[in-house]
């Protein structure tokens, strides 16, 4: 069974940093693009970043470019999101998802990031 | 990277059919046969309902169907049921190498 389990969400002050992790199991992790999607409280889904199978290609939504870094460790079947210079606009539930042929066929349960002083 | 445009809400009675539109541009919806649709219940993660414009994953009811014409994709739910009440989001790949979601539609039965 495919499982994606996010962790690392927390309360952080504006300007702070946080690293999210996503542990994958039940599929050949190294064969798939992976991505992060976020959802602010009461708002819609927002695509954040994706990464190809070997980590050589990465794309970001404009609002996080230069502040967020997506990475992966195929030996550990893990996906990461390093988030720096956090603002209130980054507060959201962050989901990791498995990407297959231009769609997201498996999602984690999400991890909550709160940005507040 | 503007969100695809969806109606904020759509409602229908049990047994009826409803259609949710998803409008983008030639750089996303119109440029790829990659539109997918997701169902999300409150407090839950989204779940894939349609991919590749009109394909259904195994386990998804055939009451859900998708189509596309030009820069607009559509999700139709036929034989509407109370359990279909949820938020629905479309998504499309873009020419920039990213993906973009729709603004979301709340379906009320």
CSV table of C-alpha atoms in Angstrom, one decimal:
chain,number,residue,atom,x,y,z
A,1,UNK,CA,0.0,0.0,0.0
A,2,UNK,CA,1.3,3.4,-1.0
A,3,UNK,CA,1.9,5.6,2.1
A,4,UNK,CA,3.1,9.2,2.3
A,5,UNK,CA,3.7,10.6,5.8
A,6,UNK,CA,4.6,14.2,6.3
A,7,UNK,CA,6.3,15.6,9.5
A,8,UNK,CA,8.0,18.7,10.6
A,9,UNK,CA,5.2,21.1,10.8
A,10,UNK,CA,5.3,23.5,13.7
A,11,UNK,CA,4.8,27.0,15.0
A,12,UNK,CA,7.5,29.3,13.8
A,13,UNK,CA,8.1,33.0,14.1
A,14,UNK,CA,8.0,35.3,11.0
A,15,UNK,CA,11.4,35.2,9.3
A,16,UNK,CA,12.1,31.8,10.7
A,17,UNK,CA,12.9,28.5,9.0
A,18,UNK,CA,11.4,25.0,9.0
A,19,UNK,CA,12.2,21.7,7.3
A,20,UNK,CA,9.4,19.4,6.3
A,21,UNK,CA,9.9,15.7,5.6
A,22,UNK,CA,7.8,13.2,3.8
A,23,UNK,CA,8.4,9.5,4.3
A,24,UNK,CA,7.3,7.3,1.4
A,25,UNK,CA,6.6,3.6,1.3
A,26,UNK,CA,4.8,1.0,-0.8
A,27,UNK,CA,6.1,2.1,-4.2
A,28,UNK,CA,9.4,2.6,-6.0
A,29,UNK,CA,10.1,6.1,-4.7
A,30,UNK,CA,13.1,6.7,-6.9
A,31,UNK,CA,11.1,6.2,-10.1
A,32,UNK,CA,8.7,9.1,-9.6
A,33,UNK,CA,8.5,12.9,-9.5
A,34,UNK,CA,7.4,14.1,-6.2
A,35,UNK,CA,5.9,17.4,-5.1
A,36,UNK,CA,4.6,19.7,-2.3
A,37,UNK,CA,1.2,21.3,-2.3
A,38,UNK,CA,-0.1,23.6,0.4
A,39,UNK,CA,-3.5,24.8,1.6
A,40,UNK,CA,-3.9,27.9,3.8
A,41,UNK,CA,-6.7,27.8,6.3
A,42,UNK,CA,-10.1,28.0,4.6
A,43,UNK,CA,-8.4,28.4,1.2
A,44,UNK,CA,-7.8,26.4,-1.9
A,45,UNK,CA,-4.9,24.2,-3.0
A,46,UNK,CA,-1.6,25.7,-4.1
A,47,UNK,CA,1.1,23.8,-6.0
A,48,UNK,CA,4.4,24.7,-4.3
A,49,UNK,CA,7.3,22.7,-5.9
A,50,UNK,CA,8.2,19.5,-7.6
A,51,UNK,CA,11.4,17.5,-8.1
A,52,UNK,CA,12.3,14.8,-10.6
A,53,UNK,CA,13.5,11.3,-9.9
A,54,UNK,CA,17.2,12.0,-9.3
A,55,UNK,CA,16.8,15.6,-8.0
A,56,UNK,CA,18.3,17.3,-10.9
A,57,UNK,CA,15.2,19.2,-11.9
A,58,UNK,CA,13.2,21.3,-9.6
A,59,UNK,CA,10.4,23.8,-10.1
A,60,UNK,CA,8.8,26.3,-7.7
A,61,UNK,CA,5.8,28.6,-7.6
A,62,UNK,CA,7.0,32.2,-7.9
A,63,UNK,CA,6.0,33.1,-4.3
A,64,UNK,CA,8.5,30.7,-2.8
A,65,UNK,CA,11.4,31.0,-5.2
A,66,UNK,CA,14.6,31.8,-3.4
A,67,UNK,CA,13.1,30.9,0.0
A,68,UNK,CA,12.1,27.3,-0.3
A,69,UNK,CA,14.2,24.3,-1.5
A,70,UNK,CA,12.8,20.9,-2.4
A,71,UNK,CA,15.1,17.9,-2.2
A,72,UNK,CA,14.9,14.2,-1.9
A,73,UNK,CA,17.0,11.2,-0.6
A,74,UNK,CA,16.1,8.2,-2.6
A,75,UNK,CA,18.1,5.9,-0.3
A,76,UNK,CA,15.8,6.9,2.5
A,77,UNK,CA,12.6,7.1,0.4
A,78,UNK,CA,12.2,10.7,1.7
A,79,UNK,CA,11.2,14.0,0.3
A,80,UNK,CA,12.0,17.3,2.0
A,81,UNK,CA,11.0,21.0,1.9
A,82,UNK,CA,13.4,23.5,3.4
A,83,UNK,CA,11.5,26.7,4.1
A,84,UNK,CA,13.3,29.9,5.0
A,85,UNK,CA,12.2,33.5,5.6
A,86,UNK,CA,8.7,32.4,6.5
A,87,UNK,CA,5.9,34.9,6.4
A,88,UNK,CA,2.3,34.7,7.5
A,89,UNK,CA,1.3,33.9,3.9
A,90,UNK,CA,3.2,30.6,4.2
A,91,UNK,CA,1.0,29.3,7.0
A,92,UNK,CA,-0.8,26.3,5.7
A,93,UNK,CA,-1.2,22.6,5.7
A,94,UNK,CA,1.6,21.2,3.5
A,95,UNK,CA,0.9,17.9,1.6
A,96,UNK,CA,3.4,15.8,-0.2
A,97,UNK,CA,2.1,14.0,-3.2
A,98,UNK,CA,3.3,11.4,-5.7
A,99,UNK,CA,3.3,12.6,-9.3
A,100,UNK,CA,2.5,10.4,-12.2
A,101,UNK,CA,1.8,11.4,-15.7
A,102,UNK,CA,0.8,15.0,-14.8
A,103,UNK,CA,-1.4,14.1,-11.9
A,104,UNK,CA,-1.1,13.5,-8.2
A,105,UNK,CA,-2.2,10.0,-7.5
A,106,UNK,CA,-1.3,9.7,-3.9
A,107,UNK,CA,-1.3,12.3,-1.1
A,108,UNK,CA,-0.1,12.4,2.5
A,109,UNK,CA,-2.3,13.5,5.3
A,110,UNK,CA,-0.5,16.8,5.6
A,111,UNK,CA,1.5,18.7,8.2
A,112,UNK,CA,0.5,22.1,9.6
A,113,UNK,CA,2.8,25.1,9.5
A,114,UNK,CA,1.8,28.1,11.6
A,115,UNK,CA,3.7,31.3,11.3
A,116,UNK,CA,3.1,33.7,14.1
A,117,UNK,CA,5.0,35.8,16.7
B,1,UNK,CA,1.0,31.1,-12.4
B,2,UNK,CA,-2.6,32.3,-11.9
B,3,UNK,CA,-5.1,29.8,-10.5
B,4,UNK,CA,-7.4,28.2,-13.0
B,5,UNK,CA,-10.9,29.6,-12.8
B,6,UNK,CA,-13.7,27.5,-11.3
B,7,UNK,CA,-17.1,28.5,-10.0
B,8,UNK,CA,-17.1,29.0,-6.3
B,9,UNK,CA,-20.1,26.8,-5.8
B,10,UNK,CA,-22.4,24.5,-7.6
B,11,UNK,CA,-25.5,22.8,-6.2
B,12,UNK,CA,-27.9,20.1,-7.2
B,13,UNK,CA,-30.6,17.8,-5.9
B,14,UNK,CA,-30.0,14.0,-5.4
B,15,UNK,CA,-30.2,12.2,-8.7
B,16,UNK,CA,-29.4,15.3,-10.8
B,17,UNK,CA,-26.3,16.0,-12.9
B,18,UNK,CA,-24.0,18.9,-12.3
B,19,UNK,CA,-21.0,20.2,-14.2
B,20,UNK,CA,-18.0,22.1,-12.8
B,21,UNK,CA,-15.9,24.2,-15.3
B,22,UNK,CA,-12.2,24.9,-15.1
B,23,UNK,CA,-10.9,27.6,-17.3
B,24,UNK,CA,-7.3,28.2,-18.1
B,25,UNK,CA,-5.2,29.3,-21.0
B,26,UNK,CA,-3.3,27.8,-23.9
B,27,UNK,CA,-0.3,27.5,-21.6
B,28,UNK,CA,-2.0,25.1,-19.3
B,29,UNK,CA,-5.4,23.6,-19.8
B,30,UNK,CA,-5.4,24.2,-23.6
B,31,UNK,CA,-1.8,23.1,-24.1
B,32,UNK,CA,-1.9,19.6,-22.5
B,33,UNK,CA,-4.3,16.7,-22.1
B,34,UNK,CA,-3.3,16.7,-18.5
B,35,UNK,CA,-6.3,18.1,-16.6
B,36,UNK,CA,-7.0,16.2,-13.4
B,37,UNK,CA,-9.7,16.6,-10.7
B,38,UNK,CA,-9.6,16.1,-7.0
B,39,UNK,CA,-12.2,15.7,-4.3
B,40,UNK,CA,-11.6,17.0,-0.8
B,41,UNK,CA,-13.7,16.5,2.3
B,42,UNK,CA,-13.3,18.9,5.2
B,43,UNK,CA,-10.1,18.1,7.2
B,44,UNK,CA,-9.0,15.5,4.7
B,45,UNK,CA,-6.4,15.3,2.0
B,46,UNK,CA,-7.5,15.6,-1.6
B,47,UNK,CA,-8.2,12.4,-3.5
B,48,UNK,CA,-7.8,11.9,-7.3
B,49,UNK,CA,-11.0,11.5,-9.2
B,50,UNK,CA,-10.1,12.1,-12.9
B,51,UNK,CA,-6.8,12.3,-14.7
B,52,UNK,CA,-5.7,12.9,-18.3
B,53,UNK,CA,-8.9,14.9,-18.8
B,54,UNK,CA,-11.3,11.9,-18.8
B,55,UNK,CA,-9.7,8.8,-17.2
B,56,UNK,CA,-10.9,7.4,-13.9
B,57,UNK,CA,-8.7,5.7,-11.4
B,58,UNK,CA,-9.8,2.3,-10.3
B,59,UNK,CA,-12.3,2.6,-7.4
B,60,UNK,CA,-13.8,6.0,-8.6
B,61,UNK,CA,-17.5,5.8,-9.5
B,62,UNK,CA,-18.4,6.0,-13.2
B,63,UNK,CA,-20.8,8.8,-12.1
B,64,UNK,CA,-17.7,11.1,-12.4
B,65,UNK,CA,-16.6,12.0,-15.9
B,66,UNK,CA,-14.3,14.6,-17.4
B,67,UNK,CA,-14.0,16.4,-20.7
B,68,UNK,CA,-12.2,19.3,-22.3
B,69,UNK,CA,-12.8,21.9,-25.0
B,70,UNK,CA,-10.1,24.4,-25.8
B,71,UNK,CA,-9.0,26.1,-22.6
B,72,UNK,CA,-11.9,24.9,-20.5
B,73,UNK,CA,-12.2,21.5,-18.8
B,74,UNK,CA,-15.3,20.2,-17.1
B,75,UNK,CA,-16.1,17.6,-14.4
B,76,UNK,CA,-19.6,16.2,-14.5
B,77,UNK,CA,-21.2,14.3,-11.6
B,78,UNK,CA,-24.2,12.4,-12.7
B,79,UNK,CA,-26.8,10.8,-10.4
B,80,UNK,CA,-25.7,13.2,-7.6
B,81,UNK,CA,-25.6,11.7,-4.2
B,82,UNK,CA,-25.3,13.2,-0.7
B,83,UNK,CA,-21.8,11.7,-0.4
B,84,UNK,CA,-20.6,13.8,-3.3
B,85,UNK,CA,-20.9,16.9,-1.2
B,86,UNK,CA,-17.3,18.2,-1.0
B,87,UNK,CA,-14.8,20.6,-2.5
B,88,UNK,CA,-13.5,19.9,-6.0
B,89,UNK,CA,-10.3,21.2,-7.6
B,90,UNK,CA,-9.0,20.9,-11.1
B,91,UNK,CA,-5.3,20.9,-12.0
B,92,UNK,CA,-3.2,21.2,-15.1
B,93,UNK,CA,0.4,20.9,-16.1
B,94,UNK,CA,1.8,24.1,-17.5
B,95,UNK,CA,4.4,25.1,-20.2
B,96,UNK,CA,6.6,26.4,-17.4
B,97,UNK,CA,7.2,22.9,-16.0
B,98,UNK,CA,4.9,23.6,-13.0
B,99,UNK,CA,1.4,22.6,-12.3
B,100,UNK,CA,-1.5,24.8,-11.3
B,101,UNK,CA,-4.7,24.2,-9.4
B,102,UNK,CA,-8.1,25.7,-9.9
B,103,UNK,CA,-9.7,28.0,-7.4
B,104,UNK,CA,-12.0,25.2,-6.1
B,105,UNK,CA,-15.7,24.5,-6.2
B,106,UNK,CA,-17.9,23.7,-3.3
B,107,UNK,CA,-20.6,21.2,-4.3
B,108,UNK,CA,-23.7,21.2,-2.3
B,109,UNK,CA,-26.3,18.4,-2.6
